[in-house]
């Protein structure tokens, strides 16, 4: 915390304080996603010990922070004319700035603070970072997987502390607690924290569903796991997405142990694709080959060949699409509606 302690509510009415916007424009440091100065968004600046505290005019109040997250979701997250790693780097940096502004305003009403943190976390889930790369090199530099994971855990931590420190009832708490568990499938600590929640909260449908997914993941029950993952809505699917690849690998290893023979046993690729909720036979074949399993047969009737001792999981997981388990679940909703919890507004009304 900068010198001077906690700050009153901010008074900045814009996505970016005027002083910062002018300075970055003068220094030619506006991001390509900030083509017009009026669309600049406050960037993250690490607070330093002994640094003078920012003036209220440099802090955005909760309603402006919420508008900032809405803008990022509606106007930036879906930009197709900019490489995805650059979009992710920009969005995640600006969301860190949102959380920092809120942290410096502890007098913000708990309900308003929770709304900002919920929207910011949802936006992070909807804009996954690049799947790897070298920190400091190329597009999205610095967004290595471990850094992304740390930032996501910080986002969950901020929101869960907000819930714990507030005596108010937060209507979406059960849903976001379920996202925390889905993001941390298999974690003993995450499960313990969820089980410590009040019984009434634990019994909400979203948390019951997340607990069922976590149990199937722990038990390596691939059939149940992928059936449950397929039934999740879009945002919970985003939270669990990072576990899909490892779960498929574990399921393939179990099949190799069960079906592997010295001469090789054939297993229909279409059944394997259905079991693992794959998007296509081509991607299922690619997954098998990446693990040392041959694929034989004519197009449409391919079979994976399980030869004892041929399965290997030493290489990296292949980059595969996740349309069936994730992308297809938007079902006409925009990212803005998902992030702001307004999905119901996009659903057609049932005629009387």
mmCIF file of C-alpha atoms in Angstrom:
data_model
loop_
_atom_site.group_PDB
_atom_site.id
_atom_site.type_symbol
_atom_site.label_atom_id
_atom_site.label_comp_id
_atom_site.label_asym_id
_atom_site.label_seq_id
_atom_site.Cartn_x
_atom_site.Cartn_y
_atom_site.Cartn_z
ATOM 1 C CA UNK A 1 0.000 0.000 0.000
ATOM 2 C CA UNK A 2 1.407 3.422 -0.924
ATOM 3 C CA UNK A 3 2.189 5.849 1.890
ATOM 4 C CA UNK A 4 -0.858 7.417 3.447
ATOM 5 C CA UNK A 5 -2.976 4.304 3.891
ATOM 6 C CA UNK A 6 -6.414 3.649 2.463
ATOM 7 C CA UNK A 7 -7.952 6.044 -0.007
ATOM 8 C CA UNK A 8 -11.483 7.415 -0.326
ATOM 9 C CA UNK A 9 -13.542 6.493 -3.352
ATOM 10 C CA UNK A 10 -11.986 7.577 -6.637
ATOM 11 C CA UNK A 11 -13.400 10.329 -8.789
ATOM 12 C CA UNK A 12 -11.952 9.477 -12.232
ATOM 13 C CA UNK A 13 -14.912 9.260 -14.653
ATOM 14 C CA UNK A 14 -12.996 7.681 -17.546
ATOM 15 C CA UNK A 15 -11.487 4.298 -18.397
ATOM 16 C CA UNK A 16 -8.076 5.933 -18.033
ATOM 17 C CA UNK A 17 -7.109 8.971 -15.934
ATOM 18 C CA UNK A 18 -6.491 12.041 -18.065
ATOM 19 C CA UNK A 19 -2.913 12.489 -16.801
ATOM 20 C CA UNK A 20 -1.914 8.918 -17.700
ATOM 21 C CA UNK A 21 -3.633 9.107 -21.070
ATOM 22 C CA UNK A 22 -1.863 12.336 -21.968
ATOM 23 C CA UNK A 23 1.512 11.013 -20.786
ATOM 24 C CA UNK A 24 1.248 7.774 -22.739
ATOM 25 C CA UNK A 25 0.048 9.587 -25.845
ATOM 26 C CA UNK A 26 2.987 11.984 -25.579
ATOM 27 C CA UNK A 27 5.407 9.069 -25.100
ATOM 28 C CA UNK A 28 3.742 7.139 -27.954
ATOM 29 C CA UNK A 29 2.971 4.268 -25.598
ATOM 30 C CA UNK A 30 -0.682 3.816 -26.501
ATOM 31 C CA UNK A 31 -1.360 0.163 -27.309
ATOM 32 C CA UNK A 32 -2.622 -0.764 -30.768
ATOM 33 C CA UNK A 33 -5.905 -1.679 -29.058
ATOM 34 C CA UNK A 34 -6.090 1.937 -27.898
ATOM 35 C CA UNK A 35 -6.090 3.375 -31.416
ATOM 36 C CA UNK A 36 -8.000 6.439 -30.279
ATOM 37 C CA UNK A 37 -6.826 8.214 -27.095
ATOM 38 C CA UNK A 38 -10.433 8.330 -25.922
ATOM 39 C CA UNK A 39 -10.353 4.516 -25.820
ATOM 40 C CA UNK A 40 -7.254 4.287 -23.632
ATOM 41 C CA UNK A 41 -7.587 2.018 -20.588
ATOM 42 C CA UNK A 42 -5.549 2.490 -17.424
ATOM 43 C CA UNK A 43 -2.556 0.157 -17.426
ATOM 44 C CA UNK A 44 -1.267 -1.779 -14.441
ATOM 45 C CA UNK A 45 1.560 -0.182 -12.461
ATOM 46 C CA UNK A 46 3.026 -2.146 -9.588
ATOM 47 C CA UNK A 47 2.653 -0.174 -6.319
ATOM 48 C CA UNK A 48 5.988 0.555 -4.683
ATOM 49 C CA UNK A 49 6.746 1.009 -0.997
ATOM 50 C CA UNK A 50 7.230 4.662 -0.114
ATOM 51 C CA UNK A 51 5.512 5.851 -3.261
ATOM 52 C CA UNK A 52 3.077 8.721 -2.830
ATOM 53 C CA UNK A 53 -0.505 7.514 -2.870
ATOM 54 C CA UNK A 54 -2.509 8.321 -5.992
ATOM 55 C CA UNK A 55 -4.974 11.171 -5.905
ATOM 56 C CA UNK A 56 -8.707 10.340 -6.001
ATOM 57 C CA UNK A 57 -8.736 11.770 -9.534
ATOM 58 C CA UNK A 58 -6.417 8.933 -10.576
ATOM 59 C CA UNK A 59 -8.656 6.202 -9.170
ATOM 60 C CA UNK A 60 -11.776 4.919 -10.908
ATOM 61 C CA UNK A 61 -14.775 4.350 -8.603
ATOM 62 C CA UNK A 62 -16.546 0.951 -8.702
ATOM 63 C CA UNK A 63 -19.133 1.987 -11.307
ATOM 64 C CA UNK A 64 -16.342 3.099 -13.683
ATOM 65 C CA UNK A 65 -14.345 -0.063 -12.966
ATOM 66 C CA UNK A 66 -17.407 -2.114 -13.892
ATOM 67 C CA UNK A 67 -17.812 -0.071 -17.077
ATOM 68 C CA UNK A 68 -14.125 -0.733 -17.835
ATOM 69 C CA UNK A 69 -14.595 -4.492 -17.584
ATOM 70 C CA UNK A 70 -17.703 -4.255 -19.767
ATOM 71 C CA UNK A 71 -15.729 -2.316 -22.380
ATOM 72 C CA UNK A 72 -12.905 -4.876 -22.377
ATOM 73 C CA UNK A 73 -15.386 -7.729 -22.820
ATOM 74 C CA UNK A 74 -17.511 -6.007 -25.453
ATOM 75 C CA UNK A 75 -14.935 -4.141 -27.543
ATOM 76 C CA UNK A 76 -11.545 -5.777 -26.992
ATOM 77 C CA UNK A 77 -11.814 -9.456 -26.036
ATOM 78 C CA UNK A 78 -13.243 -10.512 -29.392
ATOM 79 C CA UNK A 79 -10.931 -8.491 -31.641
ATOM 80 C CA UNK A 80 -9.957 -10.688 -34.591
ATOM 81 C CA UNK A 81 -7.625 -8.151 -36.230
ATOM 82 C CA UNK A 82 -5.051 -8.423 -33.432
ATOM 83 C CA UNK A 83 -3.119 -11.624 -32.552
ATOM 84 C CA UNK A 84 -4.809 -13.454 -29.634
ATOM 85 C CA UNK A 85 -1.662 -13.321 -27.437
ATOM 86 C CA UNK A 86 -1.607 -9.514 -27.762
ATOM 87 C CA UNK A 87 -5.304 -9.283 -26.923
ATOM 88 C CA UNK A 88 -4.767 -11.511 -23.881
ATOM 89 C CA UNK A 89 -1.752 -9.515 -22.705
ATOM 90 C CA UNK A 90 -3.690 -6.252 -22.985
ATOM 91 C CA UNK A 91 -6.884 -7.503 -21.320
ATOM 92 C CA UNK A 92 -5.138 -9.259 -18.434
ATOM 93 C CA UNK A 93 -2.946 -6.221 -17.725
ATOM 94 C CA UNK A 94 -5.958 -3.883 -17.671
ATOM 95 C CA UNK A 95 -7.889 -6.253 -15.416
ATOM 96 C CA UNK A 96 -5.001 -6.245 -12.941
ATOM 97 C CA UNK A 97 -5.246 -2.451 -12.935
ATOM 98 C CA UNK A 98 -8.985 -2.745 -12.236
ATOM 99 C CA UNK A 99 -8.349 -4.924 -9.187
ATOM 100 C CA UNK A 100 -5.591 -2.614 -7.944
ATOM 101 C CA UNK A 101 -7.840 0.441 -8.191
ATOM 102 C CA UNK A 102 -10.476 -1.413 -6.205
ATOM 103 C CA UNK A 103 -7.939 -2.545 -3.593
ATOM 104 C CA UNK A 104 -7.016 1.101 -2.989
ATOM 105 C CA UNK A 105 -10.678 1.903 -2.216
ATOM 106 C CA UNK A 106 -11.572 -0.286 0.781
ATOM 107 C CA UNK A 107 -14.499 1.996 1.540
ATOM 108 C CA UNK A 108 -16.271 0.785 -1.604
ATOM 109 C CA UNK A 109 -19.640 -0.859 -0.813
ATOM 110 C CA UNK A 110 -19.130 -4.666 -0.593
ATOM 111 C CA UNK A 111 -21.832 -5.368 -3.166
ATOM 112 C CA UNK A 112 -20.216 -2.993 -5.670
ATOM 113 C CA UNK A 113 -16.758 -4.422 -4.991
ATOM 114 C CA UNK A 114 -17.999 -7.984 -5.496
ATOM 115 C CA UNK A 115 -19.680 -7.034 -8.771
ATOM 116 C CA UNK A 116 -16.408 -5.593 -10.116
ATOM 117 C CA UNK A 117 -14.338 -8.592 -9.012
ATOM 118 C CA UNK A 118 -16.874 -11.063 -10.405
ATOM 119 C CA UNK A 119 -16.929 -9.381 -13.801
ATOM 120 C CA UNK A 120 -13.122 -9.066 -13.926
ATOM 121 C CA UNK A 121 -12.648 -12.746 -13.081
ATOM 122 C CA UNK A 122 -15.227 -13.817 -15.667
ATOM 123 C CA UNK A 123 -13.455 -11.693 -18.278
ATOM 124 C CA UNK A 124 -10.127 -13.366 -17.484
ATOM 125 C CA UNK A 125 -11.685 -16.785 -17.944
ATOM 126 C CA UNK A 126 -13.167 -15.727 -21.287
ATOM 127 C CA UNK A 127 -9.827 -14.430 -22.576
ATOM 128 C CA UNK A 128 -7.415 -17.307 -21.961
ATOM 129 C CA UNK A 129 -3.769 -16.438 -22.293
ATOM 130 C CA UNK A 130 -1.440 -17.894 -24.910
ATOM 131 C CA UNK A 131 -0.749 -21.626 -24.440
ATOM 132 C CA UNK A 132 2.945 -21.193 -23.748
ATOM 133 C CA UNK A 133 5.838 -19.393 -25.366
ATOM 134 C CA UNK A 134 8.968 -17.759 -24.051
ATOM 135 C CA UNK A 135 8.615 -14.931 -21.538
ATOM 136 C CA UNK A 136 9.994 -11.719 -22.959
ATOM 137 C CA UNK A 137 9.953 -12.836 -26.596
ATOM 138 C CA UNK A 138 7.407 -12.105 -29.302
ATOM 139 C CA UNK A 139 3.682 -11.470 -29.043
ATOM 140 C CA UNK A 140 2.173 -11.730 -25.603
ATOM 141 C CA UNK A 141 5.647 -11.665 -24.078
ATOM 142 C CA UNK A 142 5.723 -12.566 -20.422
ATOM 143 C CA UNK A 143 2.407 -14.419 -20.405
ATOM 144 C CA UNK A 144 3.925 -17.781 -19.574
ATOM 145 C CA UNK A 145 1.523 -20.420 -18.170
ATOM 146 C CA UNK A 146 2.744 -20.115 -14.584
ATOM 147 C CA UNK A 147 2.290 -16.339 -14.564
ATOM 148 C CA UNK A 148 -1.209 -16.694 -15.987
ATOM 149 C CA UNK A 149 -2.053 -19.303 -13.353
ATOM 150 C CA UNK A 150 -0.746 -17.072 -10.562
ATOM 151 C CA UNK A 151 -2.781 -14.110 -11.782
ATOM 152 C CA UNK A 152 -5.922 -16.217 -12.028
ATOM 153 C CA UNK A 153 -5.453 -17.511 -8.482
ATOM 154 C CA UNK A 154 -4.973 -13.916 -7.325
ATOM 155 C CA UNK A 155 -8.267 -12.992 -8.992
ATOM 156 C CA UNK A 156 -10.070 -15.845 -7.231
ATOM 157 C CA UNK A 157 -8.404 -14.907 -3.954
ATOM 158 C CA UNK A 158 -9.499 -11.269 -4.181
ATOM 159 C CA UNK A 159 -13.104 -12.233 -4.858
ATOM 160 C CA UNK A 160 -13.293 -14.929 -2.179
ATOM 161 C CA UNK A 161 -11.809 -12.537 0.416
ATOM 162 C CA UNK A 162 -14.427 -9.973 -0.589
ATOM 163 C CA UNK A 163 -17.142 -12.547 0.070
ATOM 164 C CA UNK A 164 -15.589 -13.603 3.403
ATOM 165 C CA UNK A 165 -15.161 -10.026 4.664
ATOM 166 C CA UNK A 166 -18.716 -8.984 3.840
ATOM 167 C CA UNK A 167 -21.830 -9.595 5.892
ATOM 168 C CA UNK A 168 -23.988 -9.043 2.815
ATOM 169 C CA UNK A 169 -25.541 -11.805 0.741
ATOM 170 C CA UNK A 170 -24.011 -11.965 -2.729
ATOM 171 C CA UNK A 171 -26.436 -13.550 -5.203
ATOM 172 C CA UNK A 172 -23.719 -15.031 -7.438
ATOM 173 C CA UNK A 173 -21.365 -16.273 -4.732
ATOM 174 C CA UNK A 174 -22.282 -19.942 -5.160
ATOM 175 C CA UNK A 175 -21.672 -19.722 -8.901
ATOM 176 C CA UNK A 176 -18.243 -18.110 -8.522
ATOM 177 C CA UNK A 177 -17.236 -20.494 -5.734
ATOM 178 C CA UNK A 178 -18.043 -23.283 -8.209
ATOM 179 C CA UNK A 179 -15.746 -21.656 -10.786
ATOM 180 C CA UNK A 180 -12.973 -21.671 -8.172
ATOM 181 C CA UNK A 181 -13.358 -25.419 -7.681
ATOM 182 C CA UNK A 182 -13.608 -26.144 -11.416
ATOM 183 C CA UNK A 183 -10.462 -24.144 -12.087
ATOM 184 C CA UNK A 184 -8.677 -26.119 -9.358
ATOM 185 C CA UNK A 185 -9.969 -29.630 -10.077
ATOM 186 C CA UNK A 186 -8.070 -32.227 -8.080
ATOM 187 C CA UNK A 187 -6.717 -29.703 -5.567
ATOM 188 C CA UNK A 188 -7.136 -30.902 -1.978
ATOM 189 C CA UNK A 189 -6.846 -27.328 -0.697
ATOM 190 C CA UNK A 190 -9.524 -25.997 -3.054
ATOM 191 C CA UNK A 191 -11.909 -28.812 -2.152
ATOM 192 C CA UNK A 192 -11.265 -28.208 1.551
ATOM 193 C CA UNK A 193 -12.064 -24.511 1.193
ATOM 194 C CA UNK A 194 -15.300 -25.259 -0.653
ATOM 195 C CA UNK A 195 -16.366 -27.818 1.954
ATOM 196 C CA UNK A 196 -15.898 -25.167 4.650
ATOM 197 C CA UNK A 197 -18.566 -22.970 3.044
ATOM 198 C CA UNK A 198 -21.972 -22.764 4.782
ATOM 199 C CA UNK A 199 -24.235 -25.750 3.978
ATOM 200 C CA UNK A 200 -26.815 -23.520 2.323
ATOM 201 C CA UNK A 201 -24.211 -22.204 -0.098
ATOM 202 C CA UNK A 202 -22.720 -25.631 -0.781
ATOM 203 C CA UNK A 203 -26.147 -26.963 -1.725
ATOM 204 C CA UNK A 204 -26.647 -24.520 -4.615
ATOM 205 C CA UNK A 205 -26.904 -26.257 -8.030
ATOM 206 C CA UNK A 206 -23.677 -24.739 -9.394
ATOM 207 C CA UNK A 207 -21.568 -25.979 -6.470
ATOM 208 C CA UNK A 208 -23.200 -29.412 -6.424
ATOM 209 C CA UNK A 209 -22.381 -29.745 -10.118
ATOM 210 C CA UNK A 210 -18.781 -28.618 -9.569
ATOM 211 C CA UNK A 211 -18.342 -31.076 -6.703
ATOM 212 C CA UNK A 212 -19.573 -33.893 -8.965
ATOM 213 C CA UNK A 213 -17.067 -32.901 -11.663
ATOM 214 C CA UNK A 214 -14.264 -32.767 -9.088
ATOM 215 C CA UNK A 215 -15.170 -36.243 -7.793
ATOM 216 C CA UNK A 216 -15.154 -37.736 -11.309
ATOM 217 C CA UNK A 217 -11.809 -36.040 -12.004
ATOM 218 C CA UNK A 218 -10.255 -37.445 -8.835
ATOM 219 C CA UNK A 219 -11.581 -40.928 -9.522
ATOM 220 C CA UNK A 220 -10.327 -40.913 -13.138
ATOM 221 C CA UNK A 221 -13.853 -41.779 -14.229
ATOM 222 C CA UNK A 222 -13.527 -40.533 -17.816
ATOM 223 C CA UNK A 223 -17.034 -41.522 -18.908
ATOM 224 C CA UNK A 224 -18.692 -39.581 -16.095
ATOM 225 C CA UNK A 225 -16.192 -36.714 -16.220
ATOM 226 C CA UNK A 226 -16.657 -35.885 -19.895
ATOM 227 C CA UNK A 227 -20.420 -36.313 -19.643
ATOM 228 C CA UNK A 228 -20.489 -33.795 -16.776
ATOM 229 C CA UNK A 229 -18.114 -31.418 -18.564
ATOM 230 C CA UNK A 230 -20.349 -31.546 -21.619
ATOM 231 C CA UNK A 231 -23.336 -30.441 -19.534
ATOM 232 C CA UNK A 232 -21.584 -27.407 -17.986
ATOM 233 C CA UNK A 233 -22.560 -23.890 -19.143
ATOM 234 C CA UNK A 234 -20.022 -21.746 -20.979
ATOM 235 C CA UNK A 235 -18.239 -19.956 -18.131
ATOM 236 C CA UNK A 236 -17.831 -23.061 -15.926
ATOM 237 C CA UNK A 237 -16.517 -24.850 -19.026
ATOM 238 C CA UNK A 238 -13.925 -22.114 -19.433
ATOM 239 C CA UNK A 239 -12.894 -22.564 -15.790
ATOM 240 C CA UNK A 240 -12.423 -26.320 -16.233
ATOM 241 C CA UNK A 241 -10.875 -26.143 -19.710
ATOM 242 C CA UNK A 242 -7.254 -26.323 -18.566
ATOM 243 C CA UNK A 243 -7.919 -29.800 -17.153
ATOM 244 C CA UNK A 244 -9.399 -31.257 -20.358
ATOM 245 C CA UNK A 245 -6.054 -32.127 -21.973
ATOM 246 C CA UNK A 246 -4.595 -33.868 -18.896
ATOM 247 C CA UNK A 247 -7.896 -35.722 -18.332
ATOM 248 C CA UNK A 248 -7.843 -37.009 -21.903
ATOM 249 C CA UNK A 249 -4.255 -38.133 -21.468
ATOM 250 C CA UNK A 250 -5.102 -40.033 -18.295
ATOM 251 C CA UNK A 251 -8.101 -41.671 -19.973
ATOM 252 C CA UNK A 252 -5.949 -42.720 -22.920
ATOM 253 C CA UNK A 253 -3.356 -44.183 -20.540
ATOM 254 C CA UNK A 254 -6.070 -46.204 -18.772
ATOM 255 C CA UNK A 255 -7.291 -47.559 -22.110
ATOM 256 C CA UNK A 256 -3.742 -48.464 -23.087
ATOM 257 C CA UNK A 257 -3.325 -50.458 -19.877
ATOM 258 C CA UNK A 258 -6.683 -52.191 -20.313
ATOM 259 C CA UNK A 259 -6.580 -52.891 -24.070
ATOM 260 C CA UNK A 260 -2.880 -53.135 -24.862
ATOM 261 C CA UNK A 261 -1.758 -56.520 -26.206
ATOM 262 C CA UNK A 262 1.546 -57.679 -27.763
ATOM 263 C CA UNK A 263 -0.066 -57.843 -31.224
ATOM 264 C CA UNK A 264 -2.242 -54.783 -30.783
ATOM 265 C CA UNK A 265 -5.959 -54.392 -30.213
ATOM 266 C CA UNK A 266 -8.083 -52.119 -32.378
ATOM 267 C CA UNK A 267 -10.545 -49.630 -30.890
ATOM 268 C CA UNK A 268 -12.914 -47.607 -33.114
ATOM 269 C CA UNK A 269 -11.754 -44.011 -33.341
ATOM 270 C CA UNK A 270 -15.332 -42.708 -33.410
ATOM 271 C CA UNK A 271 -16.026 -44.355 -30.030
ATOM 272 C CA UNK A 272 -12.828 -42.882 -28.622
ATOM 273 C CA UNK A 273 -13.816 -39.439 -29.937
ATOM 274 C CA UNK A 274 -17.199 -39.738 -28.243
ATOM 275 C CA UNK A 275 -15.667 -40.933 -24.958
ATOM 276 C CA UNK A 276 -13.161 -38.043 -24.813
ATOM 277 C CA UNK A 277 -15.585 -35.407 -26.177
ATOM 278 C CA UNK A 278 -13.271 -34.658 -29.095
ATOM 279 C CA UNK A 279 -14.234 -32.227 -31.840
ATOM 280 C CA UNK A 280 -13.320 -34.475 -34.760
ATOM 281 C CA UNK A 281 -11.881 -37.847 -35.788
ATOM 282 C CA UNK A 282 -8.838 -36.032 -37.181
ATOM 283 C CA UNK A 283 -8.041 -34.503 -33.772
ATOM 284 C CA UNK A 284 -8.675 -37.839 -32.061
ATOM 285 C CA UNK A 285 -6.165 -39.460 -34.406
ATOM 286 C CA UNK A 286 -3.667 -36.684 -33.704
ATOM 287 C CA UNK A 287 -4.081 -37.254 -29.962
ATOM 288 C CA UNK A 288 -3.441 -40.982 -30.379
ATOM 289 C CA UNK A 289 -0.333 -40.468 -32.518
ATOM 290 C CA UNK A 290 1.046 -37.930 -30.027
ATOM 291 C CA UNK A 291 0.930 -40.734 -27.449
ATOM 292 C CA UNK A 292 2.607 -43.405 -29.564
ATOM 293 C CA UNK A 293 -0.580 -45.122 -30.765
ATOM 294 C CA UNK A 294 -1.005 -45.993 -34.436
ATOM 295 C CA UNK A 295 -4.228 -45.199 -36.285
ATOM 296 C CA UNK A 296 -5.280 -47.483 -39.123
ATOM 297 C CA UNK A 297 -8.247 -47.907 -41.443
ATOM 298 C CA UNK A 298 -10.138 -46.016 -44.111
ATOM 299 C CA UNK A 299 -11.464 -42.521 -43.575
ATOM 300 C CA UNK A 300 -14.539 -42.644 -41.370
ATOM 301 C CA UNK A 301 -13.704 -46.131 -40.108
ATOM 302 C CA UNK A 302 -10.330 -45.522 -38.469
ATOM 303 C CA UNK A 303 -9.228 -47.475 -35.427
ATOM 304 C CA UNK A 304 -6.670 -46.740 -32.740
ATOM 305 C CA UNK A 305 -4.253 -49.635 -32.248
ATOM 306 C CA UNK A 306 -3.299 -50.331 -28.653
ATOM 307 C CA UNK A 307 0.008 -52.232 -28.594
ATOM 308 C CA UNK A 308 1.383 -53.021 -25.167
ATOM 309 C CA UNK A 309 4.338 -50.799 -24.359
ATOM 310 C CA UNK A 310 3.744 -48.349 -27.210
ATOM 311 C CA UNK A 311 1.809 -45.748 -25.209
ATOM 312 C CA UNK A 312 3.916 -42.768 -24.142
ATOM 313 C CA UNK A 313 3.083 -39.474 -22.462
ATOM 314 C CA UNK A 314 6.509 -37.870 -22.315
ATOM 315 C CA UNK A 315 5.789 -35.299 -25.019
ATOM 316 C CA UNK A 316 3.706 -32.136 -24.714
ATOM 317 C CA UNK A 317 -0.029 -32.333 -25.166
ATOM 318 C CA UNK A 318 -1.043 -31.421 -28.734
ATOM 319 C CA UNK A 319 -2.888 -28.136 -29.142
ATOM 320 C CA UNK A 320 -6.457 -29.206 -29.902
ATOM 321 C CA UNK A 321 -9.662 -27.232 -30.294
ATOM 322 C CA UNK A 322 -12.342 -27.360 -27.631
ATOM 323 C CA UNK A 323 -15.457 -26.396 -29.565
ATOM 324 C CA UNK A 324 -17.692 -29.174 -28.276
ATOM 325 C CA UNK A 325 -16.834 -28.683 -24.613
ATOM 326 C CA UNK A 326 -16.470 -24.888 -24.590
ATOM 327 C CA UNK A 327 -16.927 -22.608 -27.617
ATOM 328 C CA UNK A 328 -20.227 -24.081 -28.809
ATOM 329 C CA UNK A 329 -21.862 -23.268 -25.472
ATOM 330 C CA UNK A 330 -22.072 -19.524 -26.084
ATOM 331 C CA UNK A 331 -25.283 -20.285 -27.996
ATOM 332 C CA UNK A 332 -25.875 -16.803 -29.305
ATOM 333 C CA UNK A 333 -24.644 -14.952 -26.221
ATOM 334 C CA UNK A 334 -21.881 -12.372 -26.494
ATOM 335 C CA UNK A 335 -18.806 -12.367 -24.282
ATOM 336 C CA UNK A 336 -20.106 -9.131 -22.779
ATOM 337 C CA UNK A 337 -23.319 -10.851 -21.678
ATOM 338 C CA UNK A 338 -21.401 -13.786 -20.184
ATOM 339 C CA UNK A 339 -18.943 -11.546 -18.324
ATOM 340 C CA UNK A 340 -21.651 -9.262 -16.958
ATOM 341 C CA UNK A 341 -23.976 -12.146 -16.012
ATOM 342 C CA UNK A 342 -26.582 -11.124 -18.568
ATOM 343 C CA UNK A 343 -26.847 -14.402 -20.527
ATOM 344 C CA UNK A 344 -30.554 -14.678 -19.779
ATOM 345 C CA UNK A 345 -31.208 -11.540 -21.799
ATOM 346 C CA UNK A 346 -30.005 -13.300 -24.968
ATOM 347 C CA UNK A 347 -32.266 -16.346 -24.596
ATOM 348 C CA UNK A 348 -35.516 -16.395 -26.525
ATOM 349 C CA UNK A 349 -38.576 -16.018 -24.370
ATOM 350 C CA UNK A 350 -41.010 -18.897 -24.206
ATOM 351 C CA UNK A 351 -44.339 -17.839 -25.756
ATOM 352 C CA UNK A 352 -47.296 -17.792 -23.338
#
